CSV table of C-alpha atoms in Angstrom, one decimal:
chain,number,residue,atom,x,y,z
A,1,UNK,CA,15.3,-50.6,3.3
A,2,UNK,CA,14.7,-47.2,2.1
A,3,UNK,CA,13.7,-44.1,4.2
A,4,UNK,CA,12.0,-41.4,2.9
A,5,UNK,CA,12.7,-38.0,4.1
A,6,UNK,CA,9.6,-35.8,4.1
A,7,UNK,CA,9.8,-32.2,5.1
A,8,UNK,CA,6.4,-31.0,6.5
A,9,UNK,CA,5.7,-27.1,6.3
A,10,UNK,CA,3.5,-26.7,9.0
A,11,UNK,CA,3.6,-22.8,9.0
A,12,UNK,CA,0.1,-22.5,7.4
A,13,UNK,CA,-1.4,-24.7,9.9
A,14,UNK,CA,-3.8,-22.4,11.9
A,15,UNK,CA,-5.6,-23.7,15.1
A,16,UNK,CA,-6.9,-21.6,17.2
A,17,UNK,CA,-6.5,-22.3,21.1
A,18,UNK,CA,-9.8,-20.7,22.2
A,19,UNK,CA,-12.3,-18.1,21.1
A,20,UNK,CA,-10.4,-15.1,21.9
A,21,UNK,CA,-7.3,-16.3,19.7
A,22,UNK,CA,-9.5,-16.8,16.8
A,23,UNK,CA,-10.9,-13.2,17.3
A,24,UNK,CA,-7.5,-11.7,17.5
A,25,UNK,CA,-6.4,-13.8,14.4
A,26,UNK,CA,-9.5,-12.6,12.5
A,27,UNK,CA,-8.9,-8.8,13.7
A,28,UNK,CA,-5.4,-9.0,12.4
A,29,UNK,CA,-6.2,-10.4,9.2
A,30,UNK,CA,-9.3,-7.4,8.7
A,31,UNK,CA,-6.2,-5.1,9.7
A,32,UNK,CA,-4.0,-6.3,7.0
A,33,UNK,CA,-6.8,-6.2,4.5
A,34,UNK,CA,-7.6,-2.6,5.4
A,35,UNK,CA,-4.0,-1.5,5.0
A,36,UNK,CA,-3.9,-3.3,1.6
A,37,UNK,CA,-7.0,-1.2,0.3
A,38,UNK,CA,-5.3,2.0,2.2
A,39,UNK,CA,-2.3,1.5,-0.3
A,40,UNK,CA,-4.3,1.7,-3.3
A,41,UNK,CA,-7.7,3.6,-2.3
A,42,UNK,CA,-7.1,5.5,1.4
A,43,UNK,CA,-10.7,7.2,1.0
A,44,UNK,CA,-12.2,3.7,0.7
A,45,UNK,CA,-10.1,2.6,3.3
A,46,UNK,CA,-11.3,4.9,5.7
A,47,UNK,CA,-15.0,4.5,4.7
A,48,UNK,CA,-14.4,0.9,5.6
A,49,UNK,CA,-12.8,1.7,8.9
A,50,UNK,CA,-15.9,4.2,9.8
A,51,UNK,CA,-18.7,1.7,8.7
A,52,UNK,CA,-16.6,-0.7,11.0
A,53,UNK,CA,-16.8,1.5,13.7
A,54,UNK,CA,-20.3,2.2,13.4
A,55,UNK,CA,-21.3,-1.8,13.2
A,56,UNK,CA,-19.0,-2.2,16.5
A,57,UNK,CA,-20.9,0.4,18.1
A,58,UNK,CA,-24.2,-1.0,17.3
A,59,UNK,CA,-23.4,-4.3,18.0
A,60,UNK,CA,-22.0,-3.0,21.6
A,61,UNK,CA,-25.5,-1.0,22.3
A,62,UNK,CA,-23.8,2.4,21.8
A,63,UNK,CA,-20.9,1.8,23.9
A,64,UNK,CA,-18.0,1.1,21.6
A,65,UNK,CA,-16.4,4.5,22.3
A,66,UNK,CA,-16.1,3.8,26.0
A,67,UNK,CA,-13.4,1.0,25.0
A,68,UNK,CA,-11.1,3.8,23.6
A,69,UNK,CA,-9.1,6.7,24.4
A,70,UNK,CA,-7.0,9.8,23.0
A,71,UNK,CA,-6.8,9.7,19.4
A,72,UNK,CA,-8.7,6.3,18.7
A,73,UNK,CA,-11.7,7.9,20.5
A,74,UNK,CA,-11.9,10.9,18.4
A,75,UNK,CA,-11.4,9.1,15.5
A,76,UNK,CA,-14.8,7.2,17.0
A,77,UNK,CA,-16.5,10.1,17.7
A,78,UNK,CA,-15.9,11.5,14.1
A,79,UNK,CA,-17.0,8.5,12.2
A,80,UNK,CA,-20.2,8.0,14.8
A,81,UNK,CA,-21.3,11.6,14.2
A,82,UNK,CA,-20.9,11.7,10.3
A,83,UNK,CA,-22.5,8.3,10.1
A,84,UNK,CA,-26.0,10.0,10.6
A,85,UNK,CA,-26.4,7.7,14.2
A,86,UNK,CA,-27.2,10.5,15.9
A,87,UNK,CA,-24.3,10.2,18.4
A,88,UNK,CA,-22.7,13.5,19.6
A,89,UNK,CA,-19.5,13.2,21.1
A,90,UNK,CA,-19.2,13.8,24.8
A,91,UNK,CA,-16.8,16.6,26.0
A,92,UNK,CA,-15.5,14.3,28.7
A,93,UNK,CA,-12.7,12.5,27.1
């Protein structure tokens, strides 16, 4: 009887344990794609990030910036202010 050794590479199997894991995986993929764009066209990457911030803010009924602090909040404030959403940054954060 002959045995056949099989090497199975399961590194490409990506099974999410729950919705949170799936969301985290997709967020990491998005971040990677934005980094790739930024390497070749930083201005376009910034526009993509700004649009992502605006859309997240809309999805969260205007409360996205409340989840941020420091520099990330300042970046979101800038994106939301320049997007024409009419949102002006608060002075308390």
